[in-house]
Every structure is written in structure tokens, then in C-alpha cells.
């Protein structure tokens, strides 16, 4: 028996395939010791991080962490999907050869954890017992203790999830090695980071970051990229960057479930945590199932489309989260919640935290305050005075149990039936508040042509418009044409088709202000959509879908001028015609795009030609 066997035995990790995997990578990375973790280790690991200065206290049961200043977001250029099949190459998945990338990552990782502990994190990305659980099991190996704490909040963690697998080999091998962050050349031609999902081997090899989606491998790398590939390969399911909510109508007693994709930092967390506006609160309640990932499949017993959130926590954008925009989010990070903040502003004396938009102005007395890089605000030179205190992609991490509007059945194995699927971008013009889409092919077409302005969650220029198919551009695992066909196949097989719609909370006036107040008021167009599906309202038919009339929307108490309301409920035909040419070019880049999608495109284009301008 080796010392490593003793550790694995003591932790009760019996799966022989997992044990072999752990030993292999411990040896390759040169880790000094291994430690198997479960959720029950949280308090001890927190204490160790506080002691080591990897976390700071931010109130009772709240913690603060700072990542290296060049390591604050996902890096799309350094993220690749590798397989042994060249036809898996798509426009956005940065396809590379599996053998080549595996060899490269092994060289990057060889000896790179020397002197460190390698933590073994067995996890499940699904409610226990869910039909997709066989694809949801994984084991992350990491040499970073704060990554363990984040994983405990974001996934179900413990040896019980891997010990008794029907096939002991059916788990995702997810290896995370931090690397020497100060010498990786982030963002330069010498950048040596690589974030690789070897999808056909169900192996994830991430090197060179300790931040969010680069390091919490259950979340984005497994929950989205690997699962998307698995869902396609097995022909069984979809893995999407979707929020998932329930809407309960207290008057009729009915429950509805809506899921949908908005690009990173475009409002999924806020929508999922939404409180009904005061005037509608007596009748409707919104419950949270998920804010970032949903897996969708057809339930065998009912034949209906079902969805579930594979995550166990929230990794939410801090910016602009306040009592007005999202009181639910603030309560999910109350004292005692165990929440971890990353890259916000911090006052080590008072243990307070702050981010842009937390209050209209930063704390008046800036004594003791440190910005997200750890520099004293009071010592800033004049030219740095306007720099934000918190990083624009600073985040909070908390478990689902802390979310005040968490659905009572979020942990149920069954998942929930899906009534509607919505897509939304950050589009400053053209896209109305909501437009309902006629059928599945037009829905998939709409998702594929989703456009969004770049946000702080991905490295890139803020404010530049780019296409983000299905809000999955950074998470695409295989070719877009094959993806579209798979989407048509999975959803098309369901009884009671969900209704599709496109929403936009971000239309702006010429002065740059948002025309729609957003946040809680976003419930109103969603209620309209459900009523449309139920045949209770008719809407107004336009070339690009059905939009609500003013009378049909519940607008009591909405702060909007009649002119602005008119703008967001009107289709700008010339602007749309312009967009159709861009779309044609965009779609032409996809190989094997199903004919049904081209037909949908031509239908919309013909409708626009027939519309008076
Ligand atoms: P990821 O976690 O990166 O995938 O992002 P997300 O889609 O969950 O984004 P989130 O809900 O955290 O929102 C990101 C930003 O959008 C925050 O700064 C919000 O304040 C802002 N936001 C969200 N909803 C609205 C809205 O209805 N109107 C406006 N104007 N801003 C919004
Ligand atoms: C996103 O960027 O879409 C996120 C955060 O949800 S991360 O986990 O960093 O990918
Ligand atoms: Mn996301």
C-alpha cells in the first residue's frame, strides 16, 4: 500500500478507476500530498484559507478573495475543445487535435504542482437520481484551495457521487493546475495558458488560472462544454447556458417553467432571482431553479421536454446588484451564508465590501478601503481617481440553499417540464421588448442569430456587437450546423412544444439610457408570453414574430414614457432588413446547417419584404 492509497482508503474513495486517475495525475503534477474533500470539509478549509491569507473575513460567515490581477475572467482565445475527429471543428469551438493538446497540457502540468496539495473533488452536476446523472459525475483535481471552496458551493461534492457508479469509468476527469500566475504571459503572444476539454475522452485539462469558469471545472467546462458534447454523442440531451425559473399563478394554481439563454453578464442571474413587481406580487411568485446552466431532455414517461439546473450554487455578477435591482441576490449573501466575494472592493478594518452599483456613490469616507487589486483608494493619484473600485466582472459565490426564492423542488430528481424557451441579447436597438416566435425551426434560427454586445465576463471590447449563437459562443463543443440539427431533434421529439421568444431588456435611447426599466418588470413580458401560449391574448403579428399590444402587457406602475414604450413595441423594418444581410453572412459560416434553419431565415426575410416600412 502506498501512502496515497492510505489517504484514499481513509476518505472512503473506493472506485478503482477514480483511484488510478488520482494517482496518475498526482505523480505527473508532482503534488506533494493529496486530500480527498467533501462538503463536510468546508469549515476546516475556510479556516485554513483564512489562516494562510487566501481568504479574508468580510463579516460573519462571509469571505473575500482576490484573484491575480491578470486573471479575472474566462479567456476565450485560450479555451479549446479537442477531439480525434476533425469534423467536430466548428466556427467557435476552437477545435484542436486531442492527442496534440493532451501532450501539450501534460508538459505544461508536469511538476507544476510541486510542493502543493492536490485536492480531489468528486462531484455531481445534477440533482441526485436525475435521468442525466450518468453524464453528470466527475472528479476535479486542483492545486488551489479556494477553488475547492468554490466547488463546494457550486456543485454537489462528496465520494458518494463516484463510489457506486454502474460503470466505474463513467466520470469526467477534470484536472486543474494553477501554474505560476505571475509568469504565464496572460494576454501577450507568449501566453502559455490553455483551457482544454478533450471532449471525446471526457477529460478536461485546464492550466494557468484560478478564476471562475477557468478553474471551477464542474461548472462551465463540464456543465456546458463536455455536457453539450455528451448530449450530442448520446443523442439524449442539450446542455445550455440558460437560466431556469418557475412562475406560480396563485389565482389559477398553475405552475409554469421558463428557461432561456442570455450571453454572459446579460441578466440571467437577475431574472432568476426576480421578485414579482409589487402590483403583481399578490398573484404571481417567481421561483429560482438555476441562473446559468440548464440541461434539457425528453422525459421518457411523459414524453415532455424537461429541464434541470446541474449546479448547486450561484456565481453571480456583483456589479449593480443592490436593494432596488436585486434584493434577492443581496439576501443570498447575507451574514452567515458562507458566501465568497471575488475581486470587489474591501475594507480590512471594518470588513465591509463594496462594488459599483451597490449604492449610488462609493463610501464617503474611503479610509481603509482597498480596490480589487488591493491598493488603497485613499492613495490613488488623480489620474486613477475614476477607476472602478471593484473589477467589472467581480462576483459572489453562494449555494442554492441561500437563495430566498429557491424553488422548493429544485433538488428533486425529476426536473421540471418546460413551457417556454427565451433568448435575449444586449441589443441597443432593433430588438423589441419581446417577440414570440412561431415554431421550433424559427426558434433555433433565432437563437443562432442572437447578437450581443461584448461584456466584462469575457475578455474583449465592451460595447462591440457580436453574434453569440444560443448564448453559447464561448461554450460551443462541436459544429454549429450539427448543433442546430441536434437541437431540432431533441426538442422536436417532445410532446407539447415549448413556445420560443426573443426578449431584450437593453434597448437604449439616443442619450444612452435604457428605455425599459428592467429587473422586476421583466416578469410582465413573460406573463404575456404564457398568456399567448394559453390563447388568452393574441398579440400583434409582425414580420419577425408576435409582439404584445400595450393593452395586453400588465403595465401598472411601470416607469416608462409613452414614446419609449412605443419604441420597444415597434419593429424597425429598415433596421431589420439591414440585419438580415448580416445574418445571412453569419449563418453561411456554419457547416451542415439544416435546411429547416435556412427556410426559417428565408421566411423571416420574405415577411420583412412584404412589410410596409
Ligand atoms: P453570467 O453569470 O456571466 O453568465 O451572467 P448573467 O447573465 O447571469 O448576468 P447577470 O444577471 O448577473 O447580469 C449582469 C449585469 O446585467 C448586471 O450588471 C446587472 O445589473 C445587469 N442587468 C441584469 N438585468 C438587467 C435589466 O433588466 N436591465 C438592465 N438595464 N440591466 C440588467
Ligand atoms: C460566464 O462567464 O458566463 C459565467 C461565469 O457564468 S464563469 O464561470 O467564469 O464562466
Ligand atoms: Mn454564464
XYZ file of C-alpha atoms and ligand atoms in Angstrom:
656
model
C 0.000 0.000 0.000
C 1.342 3.411 -0.965
C 0.775 6.469 1.265
C -1.629 7.668 -1.415
C -3.701 4.501 -1.062
C -3.893 5.177 2.646
C -5.327 8.647 2.021
C -7.868 7.302 -0.480
C -8.854 4.494 1.893
C -9.264 6.880 4.802
C -11.521 9.070 2.653
C -13.599 6.046 1.643
C -12.873 6.543 -2.045
C -13.350 3.024 -3.384
C -13.933 3.461 -7.143
C -10.800 1.805 -8.636
C -10.887 3.880 -11.838
C -11.020 7.113 -9.837
C -8.141 5.921 -7.657
C -5.979 5.195 -10.711
C -6.799 8.589 -12.208
C -5.860 10.397 -8.977
C -2.549 8.567 -8.698
C -1.639 9.224 -12.320
C -2.127 12.979 -12.086
C -0.644 13.340 -8.620
C 2.522 11.818 -9.979
C 2.550 13.861 -13.190
C 1.896 17.223 -11.495
C 4.361 16.439 -8.706
C 1.895 17.329 -5.938
C 3.401 16.799 -2.516
C 0.271 15.267 -0.998
C -3.343 14.562 -1.875
C -6.519 15.263 0.049
C -9.997 13.982 -0.809
C -12.667 16.569 0.017
C -16.394 16.553 0.628
C -18.865 19.287 1.539
C -18.318 18.478 5.218
C -14.744 19.786 4.962
C -15.904 23.330 4.246
C -15.417 24.869 7.712
C -11.945 23.411 8.107
C -10.846 24.544 4.632
C -12.244 28.033 5.258
C -10.210 28.229 8.482
C -7.092 27.096 6.633
C -7.609 29.693 3.891
C -8.133 32.480 6.438
C -5.002 31.398 8.273
C -2.988 31.317 5.037
C -4.319 34.679 3.809
C -6.030 33.097 0.788
C -9.330 34.465 2.121
C -10.148 37.472 4.297
C -13.153 37.791 6.606
C -15.894 40.026 5.177
C -18.402 39.887 8.019
C -19.827 36.978 9.949
C -19.616 33.906 7.718
C -18.652 35.925 4.625
C -15.320 35.765 2.842
C -13.290 37.811 0.448
C -10.818 36.642 -2.140
C -8.769 38.426 -4.743
C -7.514 36.749 -7.898
C -4.272 37.668 -9.635
C -4.943 40.957 -11.460
C -4.361 39.442 -14.912
C -6.689 36.555 -14.095
C -10.207 37.938 -13.730
C -12.337 36.395 -16.499
C -12.621 33.470 -18.856
C -10.222 33.631 -21.765
C -11.947 32.605 -24.992
C -8.790 32.586 -27.124
C -7.020 30.190 -24.775
C -10.007 27.833 -24.467
C -10.201 24.906 -26.855
C -12.277 21.808 -27.455
C -10.131 18.904 -28.614
C -11.276 15.621 -30.154
C -9.882 12.987 -32.528
C -12.476 13.844 -35.195
C -11.639 16.872 -37.370
C -15.293 17.279 -38.454
C -16.045 18.293 -34.840
C -14.475 21.637 -35.726
C -16.992 24.454 -35.646
C -16.751 28.200 -36.028
C -16.498 28.931 -32.314
C -15.218 25.827 -30.512
C -11.511 26.428 -31.298
C -11.214 22.779 -32.271
C -7.800 21.144 -31.883
C -6.459 17.621 -32.165
C -6.898 15.617 -28.961
C -3.511 13.883 -28.953
C -1.647 17.118 -29.650
C -3.422 19.112 -26.933
C -3.197 16.331 -24.370
C 0.562 16.077 -24.902
C 0.952 19.861 -24.644
C -1.076 20.084 -21.433
C 0.831 17.228 -19.853
C 4.030 19.157 -20.492
C 2.516 22.328 -19.010
C 1.311 20.447 -15.949
C 4.327 18.218 -15.376
C 5.772 19.081 -11.970
C 3.681 22.292 -11.859
C 2.037 21.407 -8.526
C 5.320 20.611 -6.792
C 5.155 21.370 -3.088
C 1.367 21.801 -3.195
C -1.602 19.736 -2.080
C -3.687 18.190 -4.843
C -7.324 18.267 -3.723
C -9.580 15.516 -5.064
C -13.155 16.778 -5.529
C -15.716 14.104 -6.512
C -18.846 15.913 -7.706
C -22.263 15.547 -9.285
C -23.633 18.130 -11.742
C -27.311 17.163 -11.381
C -29.961 16.693 -8.731
C -29.228 13.235 -7.267
C -31.091 10.488 -9.107
C -31.732 12.588 -12.200
C -32.028 10.772 -15.549
C -28.861 12.526 -16.769
C -26.788 11.764 -13.644
C -24.601 9.242 -15.547
C -23.252 12.186 -17.587
C -23.052 14.479 -14.566
C -20.444 12.713 -12.483
C -16.879 13.971 -12.333
C -13.755 14.308 -10.252
C -11.884 17.601 -10.247
C -8.263 17.597 -9.174
C -6.983 21.037 -8.202
C -3.948 22.503 -6.510
C -5.857 25.602 -5.366
C -7.691 25.594 -2.024
C -10.084 28.464 -2.841
C -11.163 26.545 -5.947
C -12.233 23.725 -3.609
C -14.341 26.150 -1.559
C -15.992 27.475 -4.695
C -16.674 23.952 -5.965
C -18.313 23.014 -2.645
C -20.689 25.944 -3.161
C -21.280 25.379 -6.882
C -21.615 21.571 -7.094
C -22.696 18.612 -5.002
C -19.387 17.325 -3.627
C -18.527 14.026 -1.920
C -17.164 10.498 -2.529
C -20.702 9.082 -2.507
C -21.190 10.502 -6.016
C -18.439 8.365 -7.559
C -18.149 5.214 -5.473
C -21.014 3.136 -6.793
C -21.206 4.056 -10.455
C -22.842 1.457 -12.713
C -19.793 1.913 -14.946
C -16.845 2.837 -12.663
C -15.205 4.593 -15.613
C -18.111 6.892 -16.432
C -16.891 10.074 -14.759
C -15.354 13.212 -16.206
C -11.649 13.554 -15.480
C -11.198 17.248 -14.717
C -7.652 18.360 -13.948
C -6.898 21.905 -12.832
C -3.337 23.107 -12.338
C -2.988 26.778 -11.411
C 0.538 27.349 -12.703
C 2.801 30.248 -11.836
C 0.275 33.043 -12.445
C 2.844 35.813 -12.462
C 4.790 34.226 -15.307
C 2.211 32.975 -17.788
C 2.207 35.940 -20.180
C -1.576 36.412 -19.947
C -2.825 38.293 -22.996
C 0.609 38.502 -24.671
C 1.988 36.497 -27.626
C 3.810 34.375 -25.027
C 0.584 33.387 -23.273
C 1.116 29.817 -22.034
C -2.318 29.191 -20.519
C -4.570 26.576 -22.073
C -8.080 25.521 -21.092
C -8.795 22.280 -22.899
C -11.813 19.983 -22.953
C -10.844 16.710 -24.612
C -14.494 16.053 -25.275
C -14.404 12.584 -26.830
C -12.241 11.349 -23.953
C -14.320 13.155 -21.309
C -11.152 14.734 -19.946
C -10.724 18.401 -19.011
C -7.214 19.833 -18.689
C -7.089 23.456 -17.509
C -3.777 25.166 -16.872
C -2.971 28.752 -15.932
C -5.796 30.365 -13.942
C -7.569 30.154 -10.626
C -10.573 32.182 -11.730
C -14.236 31.133 -12.130
C -15.036 29.365 -15.377
C -11.340 28.649 -15.973
C -10.931 26.781 -12.689
C -14.291 25.535 -11.344
C -14.353 22.699 -13.824
C -17.741 21.265 -12.890
C -19.402 24.489 -13.962
C -18.513 25.679 -17.432
C -16.077 23.033 -18.697
C -18.172 20.027 -17.666
C -21.629 21.565 -17.179
C -21.573 23.250 -20.592
C -18.798 22.152 -22.974
C -18.393 18.496 -22.006
C -22.113 18.007 -21.411
C -23.013 19.614 -24.747
C -20.713 17.129 -26.474
C -22.057 14.205 -24.429
C -25.652 15.231 -25.116
C -24.946 15.200 -28.845
C -22.893 11.986 -28.837
C -25.579 10.150 -26.830
C -28.401 11.881 -28.805
C -30.131 12.338 -25.460
C -29.892 15.918 -24.227
C -28.870 19.555 -24.560
C -26.589 21.482 -22.177
C -27.207 25.214 -22.463
C -26.161 28.474 -20.827
C -29.742 29.034 -19.618
C -31.437 30.326 -16.522
C -34.464 28.308 -15.358
C -37.389 29.740 -13.387
C -40.821 28.755 -12.175
C -43.798 31.108 -12.233
C -46.647 30.219 -9.897
C -50.057 31.755 -10.569
C -51.794 31.838 -7.191
C -55.183 32.557 -8.778
C -55.293 29.522 -11.070
C -52.881 27.393 -9.057
C -50.853 26.726 -12.221
C -47.068 26.409 -12.379
C -45.047 27.346 -15.444
C -41.366 26.871 -16.168
C -39.335 29.080 -18.449
C -35.707 28.646 -19.378
C -33.561 30.737 -21.621
C -30.193 31.930 -22.719
C -28.664 35.379 -22.496
C -24.942 35.849 -23.099
C -22.629 36.108 -20.087
C -23.301 39.149 -17.891
C -26.621 39.880 -19.614
C -29.176 39.238 -16.915
C -29.742 35.518 -16.259
C -28.980 35.698 -12.527
C -31.112 38.790 -12.120
C -34.060 37.263 -13.947
C -33.864 34.025 -11.970
C -33.869 35.941 -8.675
C -36.650 38.294 -9.719
C -39.334 39.387 -7.267
C -42.712 39.992 -8.872
C -43.421 43.736 -9.169
C -45.487 44.958 -6.181
C -48.739 45.224 -8.153
C -48.411 41.619 -9.384
C -46.953 40.085 -6.227
C -50.340 39.049 -4.803
C -50.942 36.874 -7.808
C -47.546 35.629 -9.045
C -44.475 34.149 -7.440
C -41.197 33.567 -9.271
C -39.011 30.730 -8.075
C -35.375 30.114 -8.816
C -34.185 26.830 -10.320
C -30.989 27.964 -11.986
C -29.221 31.059 -13.245
C -26.521 29.858 -15.634
C -26.890 26.288 -16.917
C -29.806 24.033 -17.841
C -29.736 20.528 -19.279
C -32.805 19.628 -21.334
C -34.101 16.211 -22.313
C -37.338 14.443 -23.201
C -38.763 12.674 -20.168
C -39.468 9.038 -21.030
C -42.676 8.666 -19.021
C -44.496 11.828 -20.132
C -42.792 12.467 -23.486
C -42.442 16.131 -22.456
C -39.403 18.387 -22.587
C -37.828 18.577 -19.131
C -35.068 20.733 -17.709
C -32.870 20.871 -14.637
C -30.054 23.011 -13.267
C -26.919 20.877 -12.829
C -25.369 23.413 -10.438
C -25.696 23.734 -6.692
C -24.828 27.407 -6.351
C -24.651 30.841 -7.897
C -21.536 32.553 -9.233
C -23.161 35.923 -9.801
C -22.020 39.270 -11.206
C -21.732 41.762 -8.324
C -21.891 44.985 -10.356
C -25.184 46.885 -9.994
C -26.592 44.387 -7.510
C -28.487 46.418 -4.896
C -31.758 46.627 -2.933
C -33.572 48.075 -5.933
C -32.273 45.809 -8.704
C -31.925 42.526 -6.870
C -32.771 42.306 -3.156
C -32.933 38.516 -3.527
C -29.268 38.368 -4.516
C -28.318 40.548 -1.535
C -30.154 38.179 0.823
C -28.441 35.189 -0.729
C -25.172 36.665 0.528
C -26.371 37.707 3.990
C -24.134 37.202 7.007
C -23.855 33.528 7.859
C -24.417 32.411 4.260
C -20.806 31.363 3.757
C -20.687 33.422 0.553
C -17.338 34.231 -1.049
C -16.740 37.527 -2.853
C -14.101 37.788 -5.552
C -12.413 40.973 -6.801
C -14.736 43.514 -5.216
C -13.532 46.429 -3.031
C -12.763 45.516 0.579
C -12.118 47.307 3.834
C -9.947 45.077 6.053
C -10.543 47.257 9.126
C -14.334 47.252 9.054
C -14.583 44.057 6.964
C -17.082 45.770 4.689
C -17.295 45.152 0.950
C -18.444 47.361 -1.911
C -18.885 47.234 -5.681
C -20.062 49.688 -8.322
C -23.835 49.991 -8.130
C -24.054 48.551 -4.587
C -25.010 52.088 -3.528
C -25.255 55.120 -5.844
C -21.968 56.520 -4.504
C -18.975 54.725 -3.003
C -18.488 55.000 0.788
C -17.938 58.693 1.535
C -15.016 58.008 3.853
C -12.562 55.974 1.822
C -10.155 55.442 4.744
C -9.052 51.827 4.878
C -10.719 50.832 1.602
C -8.774 48.728 -0.871
C -9.698 48.380 -4.526
C -9.967 44.938 -6.152
C -6.220 44.895 -6.737
C -5.568 45.502 -3.050
C -4.409 49.117 -3.480
C -5.551 51.785 -1.026
C -8.232 54.024 -2.569
C -7.117 56.981 -0.453
C -3.678 56.851 -2.051
C -4.879 56.920 -5.632
C -3.325 59.541 -7.861
C -5.605 61.987 -9.664
C -5.426 60.142 -12.976
C -6.574 56.903 -11.353
C -9.392 58.526 -9.395
C -12.050 57.383 -11.858
C -11.037 53.735 -11.972
C -13.666 51.379 -10.586
C -13.194 50.138 -7.025
C -14.350 46.646 -7.957
C -13.486 44.715 -11.109
C -16.467 44.896 -13.509
C -16.557 41.073 -13.536
C -16.296 40.767 -9.751
C -18.573 38.055 -8.414
C -20.244 36.489 -5.388
C -20.492 32.746 -4.815
C -23.268 31.263 -2.701
C -25.178 27.966 -2.561
C -28.739 27.489 -3.808
C -30.000 26.933 -0.263
C -29.197 30.601 0.449
C -31.284 31.934 -2.429
C -34.526 33.299 -0.884
C -36.731 32.385 -3.843
C -35.230 28.935 -4.407
C -37.875 26.522 -5.742
C -38.984 24.007 -3.129
C -38.375 21.149 -5.585
C -35.027 22.315 -7.005
C -33.309 19.185 -5.686
C -35.947 16.769 -6.995
C -34.644 14.080 -9.342
C -37.385 14.609 -11.923
C -36.540 18.132 -13.104
C -39.389 20.309 -14.394
C -41.448 20.435 -17.620
C -40.510 23.371 -19.856
C -43.255 25.681 -21.144
C -41.165 28.341 -22.846
C -37.626 28.991 -24.072
C -36.432 32.576 -24.406
C -33.343 34.124 -25.948
C -32.110 37.599 -25.170
C -29.118 39.685 -26.014
C -27.831 43.068 -25.062
C -29.075 44.881 -28.108
C -29.186 48.639 -28.030
C -31.644 48.931 -30.931
C -33.869 46.827 -33.222
C -34.887 44.054 -30.832
C -38.267 44.821 -29.193
C -39.060 44.085 -25.543
C -40.392 40.666 -26.512
C -41.414 38.888 -29.684
C -42.904 35.412 -29.662
C -41.650 33.049 -32.321
C -43.861 30.777 -34.400
C -42.210 27.378 -34.279
C -39.185 25.321 -33.319
C -37.169 25.948 -36.504
C -37.666 29.707 -36.175
C -36.761 29.401 -32.505
C -33.480 27.663 -33.281
C -32.866 30.162 -36.090
C -33.446 32.988 -33.646
C -31.042 31.500 -31.123
C -28.364 31.032 -33.765
C -28.610 34.685 -34.767
C -28.560 36.042 -31.226
C -26.436 39.157 -31.073
C -24.931 40.754 -28.025
C -22.597 43.499 -27.062
C -19.387 42.173 -25.515
C -19.460 42.193 -21.707
C -16.924 42.165 -18.910
C -17.359 38.406 -18.311
C -15.314 37.628 -21.395
C -12.102 39.355 -22.312
C -12.884 41.660 -25.216
C -14.025 45.144 -26.023
C -17.073 46.270 -24.111
C -19.843 47.663 -26.298
C -18.856 45.863 -29.517
C -21.710 43.843 -31.049
C -21.007 40.224 -31.827
C -23.039 37.128 -32.610
C -23.394 34.672 -29.770
C -25.393 31.662 -31.006
C -27.792 30.465 -28.316
C -25.609 32.437 -25.837
C -23.223 29.506 -26.258
C -20.436 31.051 -28.297
C -17.816 30.549 -25.559
C -19.161 27.085 -24.745
C -19.708 25.529 -28.193
C -18.369 21.970 -28.163
C -18.914 20.900 -31.795
C -20.014 22.306 -35.127
C -22.897 24.797 -35.177
C -24.742 23.020 -38.018
C -24.690 19.716 -36.144
C -25.696 21.578 -33.013
C -28.737 23.083 -34.759
C -29.797 19.640 -36.008
C -29.379 18.106 -32.561
C -31.447 20.908 -31.013
C -34.212 20.327 -33.592
C -34.093 16.581 -32.868
C -34.208 16.799 -29.050
C -36.857 19.496 -28.709
C -38.740 18.309 -31.797
C -39.286 14.900 -30.183
C -41.175 16.435 -27.248
C -44.937 16.376 -26.803
C -46.432 19.850 -26.151
C -43.801 22.018 -27.830
C -42.476 24.895 -25.724
C -43.116 28.401 -27.058
C -39.985 30.345 -28.105
C -39.472 34.073 -27.709
C -36.776 36.703 -28.008
C -36.531 39.325 -25.261
C -34.464 42.471 -24.879
C -34.162 44.491 -21.677
C -31.358 46.628 -23.055
C -32.758 48.885 -25.784
C -31.340 52.384 -25.364
C -32.424 55.887 -26.205
C -30.249 58.291 -28.178
C -28.958 59.628 -24.869
C -27.790 56.121 -23.931
C -30.357 55.441 -21.191
C -32.191 52.114 -21.014
C -35.747 52.511 -22.337
C -37.199 49.647 -20.302
C -36.774 49.723 -16.504
C -35.932 46.008 -16.495
C -35.279 43.810 -13.456
C -38.592 43.088 -11.657
C -40.600 44.482 -14.535
C -39.215 41.752 -16.789
C -41.892 39.475 -15.366
C -44.517 41.410 -17.324
C -43.484 40.368 -20.858
C -43.005 36.792 -19.622
C -46.565 36.665 -18.284
C -47.741 37.919 -21.652
C -45.838 35.103 -23.355
C -47.519 32.470 -21.177
C -50.902 34.052 -21.865
C -50.160 33.970 -25.576
C -49.309 30.284 -25.316
C -52.564 29.684 -23.445
C -54.545 31.544 -26.112
C -55.604 34.277 -23.645
C -54.087 37.125 -25.684
C -53.459 37.460 -29.406
C -50.643 39.997 -29.708
C -49.803 41.713 -32.940
C -48.327 39.733 -35.834
C -45.173 41.299 -37.312
C -42.603 40.138 -39.845
C -40.318 38.880 -37.073
C -42.817 37.399 -34.642
C -45.758 38.290 -32.436
C -45.376 41.282 -30.159
C -47.675 42.420 -27.364
C -50.093 45.282 -27.738
C -49.855 47.896 -24.982
C -53.196 46.784 -23.547
C -52.090 43.207 -23.237
C -48.985 43.944 -21.176
C -49.593 44.481 -17.467
C -48.061 47.937 -17.250
C -49.469 49.284 -13.953
C -46.708 51.019 -12.085
C -44.085 50.779 -14.855
C -41.896 53.840 -15.098
C -41.747 54.433 -18.863
C -42.849 57.228 -21.193
C -45.418 56.511 -23.928
C -42.757 57.283 -26.589
C -40.257 54.839 -25.121
C -42.926 52.192 -24.763
C -43.853 52.680 -28.369
C -40.211 52.283 -29.419
C -39.759 48.964 -27.626
C -43.047 47.616 -29.010
C -42.331 48.537 -32.630
C -40.419 46.704 -35.338
C -37.984 48.935 -37.175
C -38.301 47.315 -40.613
C -35.383 49.054 -42.402
C -33.076 48.241 -39.487
C -34.217 44.613 -39.568
C -33.641 44.333 -43.308
C -30.093 45.518 -42.758
C -29.648 42.882 -40.070
C -30.904 40.109 -42.368
C -27.904 40.568 -44.651
C -25.541 40.234 -41.668
C -27.376 37.122 -40.565
C -27.041 35.516 -43.957
C -23.295 36.030 -43.832
C -23.142 34.757 -40.252
C -25.136 31.579 -40.985
C -23.151 30.862 -44.159
C -20.098 30.207 -41.994
C -21.738 27.166 -40.384
C -21.189 23.784 -41.978
C -24.083 21.362 -42.364
C -26.659 23.921 -41.263
C -30.040 22.160 -41.521
C -32.254 23.233 -44.385
C -35.034 23.938 -41.854
C -32.927 26.814 -40.465
C -32.339 28.324 -43.906
C -36.064 28.027 -44.597
C -36.810 29.890 -41.366
C -34.351 32.601 -42.412
C -35.962 32.956 -45.835
C -39.440 33.082 -44.276
C -38.480 35.954 -41.998
C -36.698 37.752 -44.877
C -39.777 37.395 -47.111
C -42.041 38.678 -44.326
C -39.863 41.760 -43.996
C -40.008 42.406 -47.753
C -43.806 42.358 -47.551
C -43.967 44.705 -44.553
C -44.537 48.428 -45.171
C -41.551 50.484 -43.968
P -23.077 35.237 -16.292
O -23.037 34.785 -14.874
O -21.835 35.936 -16.734
O -23.447 34.163 -17.252
O -24.168 36.428 -16.394
P -25.731 36.621 -16.182
O -26.428 36.513 -17.489
O -26.253 35.770 -15.068
O -25.799 38.144 -15.794
P -26.400 38.922 -14.526
O -27.844 38.588 -14.242
O -25.500 38.719 -13.402
O -26.364 40.416 -15.030
C -25.224 41.076 -15.454
C -25.430 42.569 -15.482
O -26.620 42.929 -16.191
C -25.535 43.166 -14.086
O -24.694 44.292 -14.009
C -26.987 43.553 -14.000
O -27.186 44.635 -13.124
C -27.390 43.851 -15.449
N -28.831 43.588 -15.675
C -29.496 42.441 -15.385
N -30.828 42.553 -15.685
C -30.988 43.792 -16.192
C -32.133 44.514 -16.705
O -33.255 44.023 -16.744
N -31.900 45.776 -17.155
C -30.653 46.347 -17.133
N -30.518 47.581 -17.596
N -29.564 45.704 -16.645
C -29.719 44.459 -16.192
C -19.922 33.278 -17.568
O -18.885 33.902 -17.841
O -20.822 33.073 -18.388
C -20.131 32.783 -16.197
C -19.031 32.949 -15.257
O -21.182 32.267 -15.895
S -17.753 31.810 -15.459
O -17.984 30.709 -14.528
O -16.492 32.482 -15.120
O -17.709 31.321 -16.808
Mn -22.644 32.202 -17.596
